[in-house]
């Protein structure tokens, strides 16, 4: 590896370190990711000729532009998918579409509530995404559980169930979306092969946590009451819910029928939902219209977490630079040699790492490290890629900072890093290993 390549890798590692300690430095990880993106490619331009074999004469800048535009196009498919999905969920939420979830969870038994939360979170995170699902579930928990200690246990389960549910769905987790967009896994393949391991990784921790809960919950009249969150009628709110959630479910079907990238399907759903809600709001009276303006898509678009989108842009483009200089290929070959091609061990380690640092660059790195093969473990829907989807998604549950779901729950419920590590980490790890064992057993039986 050349001196220039080493410099690029060192700067990437430094940036990665500052992303990991965001809670200490208080510097938004999006800012660091964007700096990583720009500096890595700027260093690359010192001597791009050693990395790019130009087929365009000696026009190095043009060749570099083509390489960057290629990676930017691939990155954009993920970014547009996320933006569309986040807007759809926001529209459904703002129009009271999730009220039924709270009504479904209502029960006096603490253990019964725990299992309802576990399965509801697991299912919703597969349809929506683990970050949004975690926010929705914590908001509902605040209406159902008044005891702080009990609610922290429920909140920890929300993190585990959200990450497990997102791992088996092509639209449930950012890393799975990345793998699906890249074409290394299919919707049908990841659902059929990863569903049971993901379910096991949720149920075992849920059972262990249920042993800590006894007795019944107490409710007030206000806690059990659902509040209409929109000027729309009940029928219109239901229409918004089914168009939004049903549309998200339809996206994988749309891809299989048209063979268009998933972001096209998500934009189709957004376009339909946008049109329908505009029709609903245009028929409101003037007084109602003033309140409804805040819930129209044109206003909700401003509520999208742009810093998250910019973080993905920066980190994915920085990883693309490492891929271009060949660093990821060298790392992949080194892991294969060190572990003799044991994909279970390699992915198991990647999953543990994803609980310490962000799983997005880890998965992005793996996609650059390992080429897709025509057959075998590295083929589309091969053992390596499916196990990567599981490990990167579920592994983040082992530490509260290991996933977007964990970070948002940590902020909402003020759960400390130490409490989670002492009480929950070993439980999540047991579920994680059980899921890997379940996946191995599935493949042993099938083969």
XYZ file of N, CA and C in Angstrom, residues 20-247:
684
model
N -17.627 7.966 16.415
C -17.941 7.046 17.514
C -18.060 7.769 18.855
N -17.318 8.873 19.041
C -17.348 9.591 20.326
C -18.158 10.887 20.208
N -19.169 10.864 19.336
C -20.010 12.045 19.134
C -20.606 12.551 20.446
N -20.999 11.610 21.327
C -21.626 12.006 22.594
C -20.653 12.753 23.505
N -19.343 12.562 23.288
C -18.327 13.238 24.104
C -17.963 14.589 23.501
N -17.724 14.601 22.185
C -17.288 15.838 21.525
C -18.432 16.811 21.281
N -19.666 16.283 21.224
C -20.864 17.094 20.931
C -20.842 17.661 19.508
N -19.993 17.097 18.643
C -19.951 17.510 17.235
C -20.805 16.529 16.444
N -21.788 17.038 15.720
C -22.689 16.177 14.968
C -21.907 15.299 13.995
N -22.241 14.004 13.977
C -21.502 13.056 13.140
C -21.632 13.365 11.658
N -22.690 14.082 11.259
C -22.842 14.455 9.852
C -21.718 15.381 9.410
N -21.330 16.307 10.293
C -20.249 17.237 9.973
C -18.936 16.493 9.765
N -18.661 15.530 10.647
C -17.426 14.740 10.528
C -17.459 13.901 9.247
N -18.613 13.305 8.945
C -18.733 12.457 7.756
C -18.495 13.254 6.484
N -19.035 14.466 6.424
C -18.828 15.304 5.243
C -17.351 15.687 5.090
N -16.690 15.978 6.217
C -15.255 16.271 6.157
C -14.469 15.045 5.677
N -14.854 13.864 6.154
C -14.194 12.635 5.709
C -14.317 12.474 4.193
N -15.531 12.683 3.702
C -15.815 12.565 2.269
C -14.904 13.494 1.466
N -14.880 14.765 1.816
C -14.142 15.755 1.040
C -12.630 15.549 1.157
N -12.131 15.339 2.376
C -10.686 15.207 2.570
C -10.145 13.936 1.923
N -10.873 12.819 2.053
C -10.416 11.559 1.435
C -10.254 11.709 -0.075
N -11.262 12.311 -0.709
C -11.188 12.471 -2.172
C -10.185 13.555 -2.566
N -9.977 14.561 -1.708
C -8.962 15.582 -1.986
C -7.567 14.975 -1.943
N -7.314 14.135 -0.928
C -6.037 13.414 -0.877
C -5.878 12.501 -2.082
N -6.977 11.865 -2.469
C -6.976 10.982 -3.635
C -6.469 11.725 -4.871
N -6.828 13.013 -5.014
C -6.476 13.784 -6.206
C -5.005 14.187 -6.258
N -4.239 13.916 -5.191
C -2.805 14.200 -5.235
C -2.133 13.365 -6.316
N -2.546 12.108 -6.417
C -1.995 11.220 -7.455
C -3.037 10.179 -7.856
N -4.119 10.594 -8.539
C -5.186 9.651 -8.900
C -4.757 8.619 -9.929
N -3.663 8.931 -10.662
C -3.234 8.017 -11.720
C -2.851 6.646 -11.217
N -2.422 6.544 -9.953
C -2.023 5.233 -9.422
C -3.218 4.339 -9.099
N -4.427 4.926 -9.102
C -5.633 4.163 -8.777
C -6.566 3.944 -9.973
N -6.496 4.841 -10.938
C -7.440 4.790 -12.052
C -6.689 4.538 -13.349
N -7.086 3.470 -14.029
C -6.554 3.193 -15.360
C -7.409 3.962 -16.356
N -6.909 5.045 -16.882
C -7.719 5.911 -17.734
C -7.877 5.337 -19.121
N -9.127 5.255 -19.530
C -9.436 4.834 -20.895
C -9.836 6.064 -21.698
N -9.596 7.242 -21.128
C -9.993 8.490 -21.777
C -8.726 9.309 -22.038
N -7.762 8.675 -22.665
C -6.509 9.356 -22.907
C -5.811 9.676 -21.607
N -5.314 10.888 -21.504
C -4.624 11.328 -20.293
C -5.479 12.299 -19.470
N -6.783 12.303 -19.717
C -7.667 13.236 -19.019
C -8.039 12.668 -17.649
N -7.138 12.830 -16.689
C -7.338 12.293 -15.348
C -8.547 12.916 -14.662
N -8.715 14.254 -14.678
C -9.882 14.839 -14.000
C -11.214 14.279 -14.498
N -11.312 14.057 -15.807
C -12.556 13.503 -16.345
C -12.781 12.081 -15.836
N -11.705 11.300 -15.769
C -11.818 9.929 -15.280
C -12.246 9.905 -13.807
N -11.668 10.804 -13.002
C -12.034 10.888 -11.579
C -13.493 11.300 -11.430
N -13.930 12.266 -12.242
C -15.324 12.713 -12.188
C -16.279 11.572 -12.472
N -15.934 10.744 -13.432
C -16.789 9.598 -13.762
C -16.862 8.616 -12.590
N -15.728 8.395 -11.928
C -15.705 7.480 -10.781
C -16.570 8.020 -9.645
N -16.401 9.317 -9.337
C -17.176 9.931 -8.248
C -18.667 9.928 -8.584
N -19.017 10.273 -9.825
C -20.423 10.296 -10.226
C -21.038 8.897 -10.167
N -20.240 7.887 -10.469
C -20.733 6.498 -10.367
C -21.088 6.167 -8.918
N -20.185 6.490 -8.001
C -20.439 6.209 -6.585
C -21.572 7.080 -6.047
N -21.639 8.337 -6.501
C -22.695 9.233 -6.040
C -24.060 8.728 -6.496
N -24.126 8.199 -7.707
C -25.390 7.644 -8.201
C -25.847 6.472 -7.350
N -24.908 5.600 -6.981
C -25.238 4.449 -6.145
C -25.679 4.901 -4.755
N -24.992 5.900 -4.213
C -25.339 6.419 -2.882
C -26.705 7.093 -2.890
N -27.007 7.811 -3.957
C -28.260 8.571 -4.038
C -29.488 7.678 -3.980
N -29.389 6.455 -4.492
C -30.545 5.557 -4.450
C -30.956 5.273 -3.011
N -29.959 5.121 -2.140
C -30.253 4.909 -0.720
C -30.802 6.176 -0.074
N -30.212 7.328 -0.399
C -30.645 8.582 0.208
C -32.084 8.937 -0.170
N -32.431 8.780 -1.442
C -33.798 9.100 -1.868
C -34.805 8.118 -1.268
N -34.402 6.876 -1.118
C -35.287 5.903 -0.477
C -35.577 6.335 0.962
N -34.521 6.699 1.693
C -34.691 7.106 3.088
C -35.546 8.365 3.205
N -35.308 9.336 2.356
C -36.077 10.581 2.400
C -37.555 10.314 2.138
N -37.840 9.480 1.150
C -39.231 9.143 0.844
C -39.905 8.403 1.982
N -39.199 7.405 2.538
C -39.776 6.609 3.622
C -40.008 7.464 4.866
N -39.060 8.339 5.195
C -39.201 9.198 6.374
C -40.389 10.138 6.229
N -40.609 10.650 5.030
C -41.741 11.557 4.797
C -43.069 10.818 4.904
N -43.135 9.619 4.347
C -44.367 8.825 4.405
C -44.750 8.533 5.849
N -43.780 8.106 6.643
C -44.041 7.785 8.050
C -44.485 9.035 8.805
N -43.863 10.168 8.517
C -44.221 11.430 9.170
C -45.666 11.815 8.850
N -46.075 11.624 7.601
C -47.450 11.945 7.197
C -48.446 11.065 7.950
N -48.162 9.775 8.008
C -49.059 8.845 8.708
C -49.134 9.196 10.187
N -47.991 9.466 10.799
C -47.952 9.762 12.231
C -48.701 11.054 12.553
N -48.466 12.096 11.777
C -49.088 13.387 12.046
C -50.598 13.363 11.859
N -51.090 12.384 11.115
C -52.528 12.286 10.878
C -53.200 11.205 11.725
N -52.560 10.849 12.838
C -53.178 9.943 13.802
C -53.237 8.499 13.370
N -52.389 8.118 12.402
C -52.447 6.753 11.890
C -52.002 5.684 12.868
N -51.223 6.073 13.887
C -50.688 5.086 14.822
C -51.480 5.001 16.125
N -52.624 5.677 16.198
C -53.446 5.603 17.409
C -53.879 4.177 17.727
N -54.134 3.399 16.664
C -54.622 2.038 16.873
C -53.576 1.178 17.578
N -52.292 1.530 17.411
C -51.220 0.748 18.038
C -51.345 0.815 19.551
N -51.603 2.009 20.080
C -51.762 2.169 21.520
C -52.972 1.389 22.023
N -54.066 1.409 21.273
C -55.262 0.670 21.684
C -55.000 -0.832 21.707
N -54.210 -1.313 20.753
C -53.899 -2.743 20.671
C -53.043 -3.202 21.848
N -52.153 -2.345 22.330
C -51.234 -2.713 23.407
C -51.871 -2.675 24.789
N -53.023 -2.062 24.922
C -53.645 -1.840 26.231
C -53.901 -3.149 26.988
N -53.285 -3.294 28.165
C -53.488 -4.449 29.043
C -52.989 -4.086 30.436
N -53.481 -4.774 31.454
C -53.051 -4.509 32.834
C -51.838 -5.329 33.237
N -51.637 -6.478 32.620
C -50.523 -7.352 32.985
C -49.207 -6.808 32.442
N -48.213 -6.702 33.325
C -46.907 -6.203 32.898
C -46.251 -7.146 31.887
N -46.340 -8.440 32.148
C -45.711 -9.399 31.228
C -46.444 -9.472 29.900
N -47.772 -9.395 29.950
C -48.548 -9.403 28.703
C -48.203 -8.179 27.864
N -48.042 -7.028 28.528
C -47.668 -5.807 27.817
C -46.289 -5.957 27.187
N -45.373 -6.597 27.913
C -44.029 -6.789 27.376
C -44.050 -7.580 26.081
N -44.816 -8.670 26.054
C -44.879 -9.481 24.834
C -45.589 -8.756 23.706
N -46.606 -7.979 24.045
C -47.289 -7.197 23.010
C -46.364 -6.145 22.412
N -45.589 -5.499 23.291
C -44.630 -4.506 22.814
C -43.575 -5.171 21.929
N -43.097 -6.342 22.363
C -42.060 -7.048 21.612
C -42.521 -7.365 20.195
N -43.687 -7.982 20.075
C -44.167 -8.388 18.750
C -44.619 -7.194 17.910
N -45.244 -6.199 18.543
C -45.675 -5.019 17.792
C -44.466 -4.261 17.246
N -43.440 -4.093 18.088
C -42.222 -3.409 17.645
C -41.537 -4.195 16.544
N -41.464 -5.508 16.713
C -40.830 -6.378 15.723
C -41.511 -6.246 14.363
N -42.824 -6.255 14.360
C -43.582 -6.177 13.106
C -43.490 -4.778 12.493
N -43.690 -3.757 13.318
C -43.672 -2.390 12.794
C -42.305 -2.008 12.238
N -41.227 -2.440 12.897
C -39.890 -2.073 12.425
C -39.568 -2.727 11.086
N -40.211 -3.847 10.795
C -40.017 -4.486 9.495
C -40.746 -3.724 8.393
N -41.864 -3.091 8.755
C -42.667 -2.361 7.773
C -42.180 -0.929 7.631
N -41.871 -0.285 8.755
C -41.436 1.110 8.733
C -39.910 1.128 8.746
N -39.318 1.472 9.842
C -37.879 1.348 10.061
C -37.656 1.373 11.567
N -36.512 0.879 12.009
C -36.323 0.708 13.454
C -36.253 2.036 14.210
N -35.770 3.089 13.565
C -35.695 4.390 14.225
C -37.097 4.953 14.477
N -37.912 4.997 13.437
C -39.274 5.533 13.555
C -40.107 4.688 14.509
N -39.990 3.379 14.397
C -40.744 2.481 15.266
C -40.392 2.715 16.730
N -39.105 2.910 17.011
C -38.675 3.144 18.395
C -39.301 4.414 18.956
N -39.334 5.462 18.166
C -39.937 6.724 18.614
C -41.416 6.527 18.913
N -42.126 5.872 17.985
C -43.565 5.632 18.158
C -43.825 4.811 19.422
N -43.050 3.745 19.632
C -43.277 2.851 20.761
C -42.955 3.523 22.102
N -41.906 4.334 22.136
C -41.574 5.032 23.384
C -42.666 6.034 23.735
N -43.179 6.730 22.734
C -44.267 7.684 22.989
C -45.504 6.964 23.535
N -45.773 5.775 23.008
C -46.913 4.983 23.491
C -46.645 4.471 24.906
N -45.411 4.025 25.176
C -45.059 3.520 26.502
C -45.254 4.579 27.585
N -44.973 5.813 27.245
C -45.141 6.888 28.221
C -46.594 7.043 28.642
N -47.508 6.639 27.772
C -48.932 6.707 28.097
C -49.397 5.476 28.874
N -48.620 4.397 28.810
C -49.054 3.129 29.402
C -48.325 2.763 30.688
N -47.060 3.184 30.842
C -46.240 2.766 31.991
C -45.734 4.001 32.718
N -46.120 4.148 33.979
C -45.714 5.320 34.758
C -44.435 5.082 35.551
N -44.157 3.818 35.941
C -42.969 3.514 36.729
C -41.717 3.595 35.853
N -40.767 4.418 36.257
C -39.567 4.678 35.456
C -38.727 3.427 35.242
N -38.512 2.639 36.302
C -37.675 1.439 36.204
C -38.297 0.420 35.255
N -39.604 0.206 35.372
C -40.288 -0.715 34.468
C -40.206 -0.222 33.035
N -40.389 1.089 32.861
C -40.390 1.621 31.503
C -39.019 1.501 30.848
N -37.956 1.545 31.644
C -36.613 1.358 31.090
C -36.426 -0.058 30.570
N -37.012 -1.033 31.260
C -36.940 -2.419 30.781
C -37.712 -2.563 29.472
N -38.915 -1.981 29.434
C -39.691 -2.015 28.195
C -38.936 -1.305 27.065
N -38.310 -0.174 27.394
C -37.583 0.594 26.389
C -36.400 -0.197 25.836
N -35.703 -0.932 26.719
C -34.584 -1.774 26.269
C -35.081 -2.841 25.307
N -36.246 -3.389 25.596
C -36.819 -4.400 24.703
C -37.207 -3.788 23.364
N -37.661 -2.544 23.388
C -37.990 -1.855 22.137
C -36.759 -1.781 21.235
N -35.598 -1.467 21.821
C -34.354 -1.402 21.045
C -34.050 -2.755 20.403
N -34.101 -3.814 21.210
C -33.781 -5.157 20.715
C -34.774 -5.597 19.647
N -36.070 -5.422 19.916
C -37.102 -5.864 18.972
C -37.066 -5.054 17.683
N -36.785 -3.755 17.784
C -36.728 -2.906 16.591
C -35.568 -3.313 15.688
N -34.407 -3.573 16.285
C -33.251 -3.986 15.479
C -33.440 -5.370 14.890
N -34.049 -6.277 15.641
C -34.299 -7.631 15.129
C -35.334 -7.600 14.004
N -36.392 -6.821 14.192
C -37.420 -6.730 13.163
C -36.921 -6.082 11.886
N -36.033 -5.097 12.036
C -35.506 -4.433 10.847
C -34.535 -5.282 10.059
N -33.911 -6.275 10.709
C -32.863 -7.063 10.058
C -33.391 -7.991 8.975
N -34.626 -8.489 9.123
C -35.122 -9.474 8.145
C -35.936 -8.827 7.029
N -36.146 -7.520 7.107
C -36.959 -6.831 6.112
C -36.084 -5.980 5.204
N -36.341 -5.980 3.900
C -35.528 -5.160 2.987
C -35.724 -3.671 3.188
N -36.776 -3.266 3.913
C -37.029 -1.842 4.149
C -37.003 -1.491 5.637
N -36.559 -2.426 6.479
C -36.663 -2.220 7.924
C -35.455 -1.593 8.581
N -34.301 -1.606 7.909
C -33.079 -1.085 8.503
C -32.240 -0.462 7.397
N -31.501 0.586 7.727
C -30.702 1.274 6.713
C -29.698 0.329 6.069
N -29.056 -0.524 6.872
C -28.061 -1.441 6.314
C -28.694 -2.457 5.374
N -29.889 -2.931 5.719
C -30.581 -3.876 4.834
C -31.010 -3.177 3.557
N -31.444 -1.922 3.681
C -31.797 -1.134 2.494
C -30.581 -0.999 1.580
N -29.407 -0.747 2.174
C -28.176 -0.614 1.392
C -27.864 -1.902 0.640
N -27.960 -3.037 1.339
C -27.672 -4.329 0.706
C -28.682 -4.649 -0.397
N -29.945 -4.292 -0.140
C -31.000 -4.540 -1.126
C -30.808 -3.655 -2.353
N -30.500 -2.365 -2.111
C -30.250 -1.452 -3.224
C -29.050 -1.895 -4.054
N -28.050 -2.449 -3.377
C -26.850 -2.922 -4.064
C -27.122 -4.179 -4.885
N -28.201 -4.887 -4.552
C -28.561 -6.082 -5.297
C -27.916 -7.359 -4.815
N -27.299 -7.349 -3.604
C -26.644 -8.556 -3.096
C -27.619 -9.448 -2.319
N -28.767 -8.878 -1.931
C -29.851 -9.682 -1.347
C -31.139 -9.322 -2.057
N -32.094 -10.247 -2.051
C -33.418 -9.969 -2.612
C -34.420 -9.897 -1.461
N -35.562 -9.261 -1.726
C -36.582 -9.128 -0.676
C -37.054 -10.497 -0.212
N -37.366 -11.373 -1.176
C -37.866 -12.705 -0.824
C -36.806 -13.514 -0.075
N -35.558 -13.404 -0.520
C -34.489 -14.180 0.095
C -34.229 -13.800 1.535
N -34.129 -12.497 1.822
C -33.809 -12.062 3.181
C -34.976 -12.313 4.130
N -36.209 -12.191 3.625
C -37.370 -12.434 4.491
C -37.466 -13.906 4.869
N -37.350 -14.784 3.895
C -37.520 -16.215 4.159
C -36.367 -16.804 4.977
N -35.150 -16.315 4.767
C -33.986 -16.913 5.416
C -33.660 -16.276 6.779
N -33.958 -14.990 6.935
C -33.541 -14.283 8.145
C -34.685 -14.098 9.139
N -35.924 -14.332 8.723
C -37.065 -14.090 9.607
C -36.970 -14.877 10.920
N -36.762 -16.183 10.837
C -36.721 -17.004 12.048
C -35.536 -16.650 12.946
N -34.299 -16.514 12.413
C -33.203 -16.072 13.284
C -33.480 -14.732 13.959
N -34.087 -13.798 13.223
C -34.404 -12.486 13.804
C -35.446 -12.622 14.908
N -36.443 -13.468 14.668
C -37.488 -13.697 15.672
C -36.895 -14.302 16.938
N -35.996 -15.265 16.774
C -35.334 -15.898 17.918
C -34.501 -14.874 18.691
N -33.809 -13.995 17.965
C -32.959 -12.990 18.614
C -33.773 -11.977 19.409
N -35.086 -11.892 19.133
C -35.971 -11.023 19.900
C -36.652 -11.768 21.035
N -37.094 -12.987 20.781
C -37.895 -13.724 21.765
C -37.094 -14.150 22.987
N -35.860 -14.567 22.805
C -35.049 -14.998 23.949
C -34.791 -13.835 24.921
N -34.335 -12.663 24.440
C -34.205 -11.526 25.364
C -35.539 -11.111 25.986
N -36.634 -11.199 25.210
C -37.949 -10.833 25.743
C -38.329 -11.751 26.904
N -38.049 -13.037 26.762
C -38.361 -13.986 27.834
C -37.538 -13.673 29.089
N -36.242 -13.412 28.892
C -35.379 -13.111 30.047
C -35.847 -11.833 30.750
N -36.188 -10.814 29.972
C -36.648 -9.557 30.559
C -37.999 -9.704 31.239
N -38.838 -10.609 30.739
C -40.157 -10.804 31.341
C -40.057 -11.334 32.770
N -38.942 -12.000 33.082
C -38.747 -12.535 34.430
C -38.540 -11.416 35.460
N -38.190 -10.212 34.969
C -37.971 -9.075 35.866
C -39.250 -8.291 36.131
N -40.337 -8.667 35.460
C -41.592 -7.922 35.600
C -42.659 -8.776 36.271
N -43.280 -8.235 37.300
C -44.361 -8.940 37.991
C -45.479 -7.949 38.312
N -46.689 -8.491 38.471
C -47.805 -7.647 38.889
C -48.545 -7.014 37.729
N -49.321 -5.980 38.064
C -50.173 -5.334 37.072
C -49.885 -3.841 36.994
N -50.269 -3.272 35.854
C -50.134 -1.844 35.637
C -51.408 -1.139 36.077
N -51.277 0.113 36.414
C -52.461 0.917 36.723
C -52.607 1.986 35.652
N -53.854 2.211 35.239
C -54.137 3.176 34.181
C -55.051 4.270 34.691
N -54.865 5.455 34.132
C -55.818 6.531 34.350
C -56.663 6.665 33.105
N -57.752 7.371 33.224
C -58.630 7.542 32.063
C -57.899 8.234 30.916
N -57.016 9.182 31.253
C -56.303 9.914 30.209
C -55.286 9.042 29.484
N -54.714 8.067 30.205
C -53.720 7.203 29.585
C -54.335 6.301 28.534
N -55.544 5.862 28.756
C -56.161 4.911 27.841
C -56.862 5.577 26.669
N -56.936 6.895 26.692
C -57.706 7.606 25.679
C -56.847 7.919 24.456
N -57.393 7.646 23.259
C -56.709 7.996 22.021
C -57.131 9.388 21.607
N -56.187 10.137 21.103
C -56.474 11.505 20.694
C -56.337 11.626 19.194
N -57.334 12.185 18.557
C -57.264 12.400 17.122
C -56.183 13.417 16.829
N -55.295 13.080 15.924
C -54.148 13.942 15.669
C -54.301 14.699 14.359
N -55.518 14.861 13.857
C -55.675 15.490 12.575
C -57.052 16.091 12.431
N -57.170 17.058 11.519
C -58.470 17.633 11.185
C -59.247 16.734 10.240
N -58.632 15.676 9.766
C -59.294 14.756 8.845
C -60.308 13.896 9.589
N -61.230 13.312 8.838
C -62.210 12.409 9.426
C -61.545 11.075 9.749
N -62.271 10.241 10.504
C -61.736 8.918 10.851
C -61.448 8.104 9.600
N -62.366 8.156 8.642
C -62.179 7.418 7.391
C -60.972 7.908 6.608
N -60.776 9.219 6.599
C -59.628 9.770 5.875
C -58.311 9.412 6.558
N -58.296 9.408 7.908
C -57.076 9.012 8.624
C -56.730 7.554 8.349
N -57.769 6.714 8.288
C -57.522 5.301 7.968
C -56.985 5.155 6.550
N -57.514 5.959 5.641
C -57.038 5.919 4.254
C -55.568 6.310 4.174
N -55.193 7.356 4.934
C -53.792 7.791 4.960
C -52.910 6.689 5.523
N -53.383 6.044 6.594
C -52.605 4.963 7.212
C -52.380 3.808 6.234
N -53.451 3.333 5.616
C -53.324 2.176 4.726
C -52.558 2.508 3.448
N -52.698 3.740 2.957
C -51.914 4.133 1.785
C -50.427 4.206 2.137
N -50.115 4.758 3.319
C -48.718 4.898 3.715
C -48.060 3.580 4.052
N -48.630 2.867 5.013
C -48.049 1.592 5.451
C -48.192 0.528 4.365
N -49.364 0.481 3.742
C -49.561 -0.469 2.643
C -48.622 -0.191 1.488
N -48.377 1.100 1.242
C -47.443 1.461 0.179
C -46.033 0.993 0.468
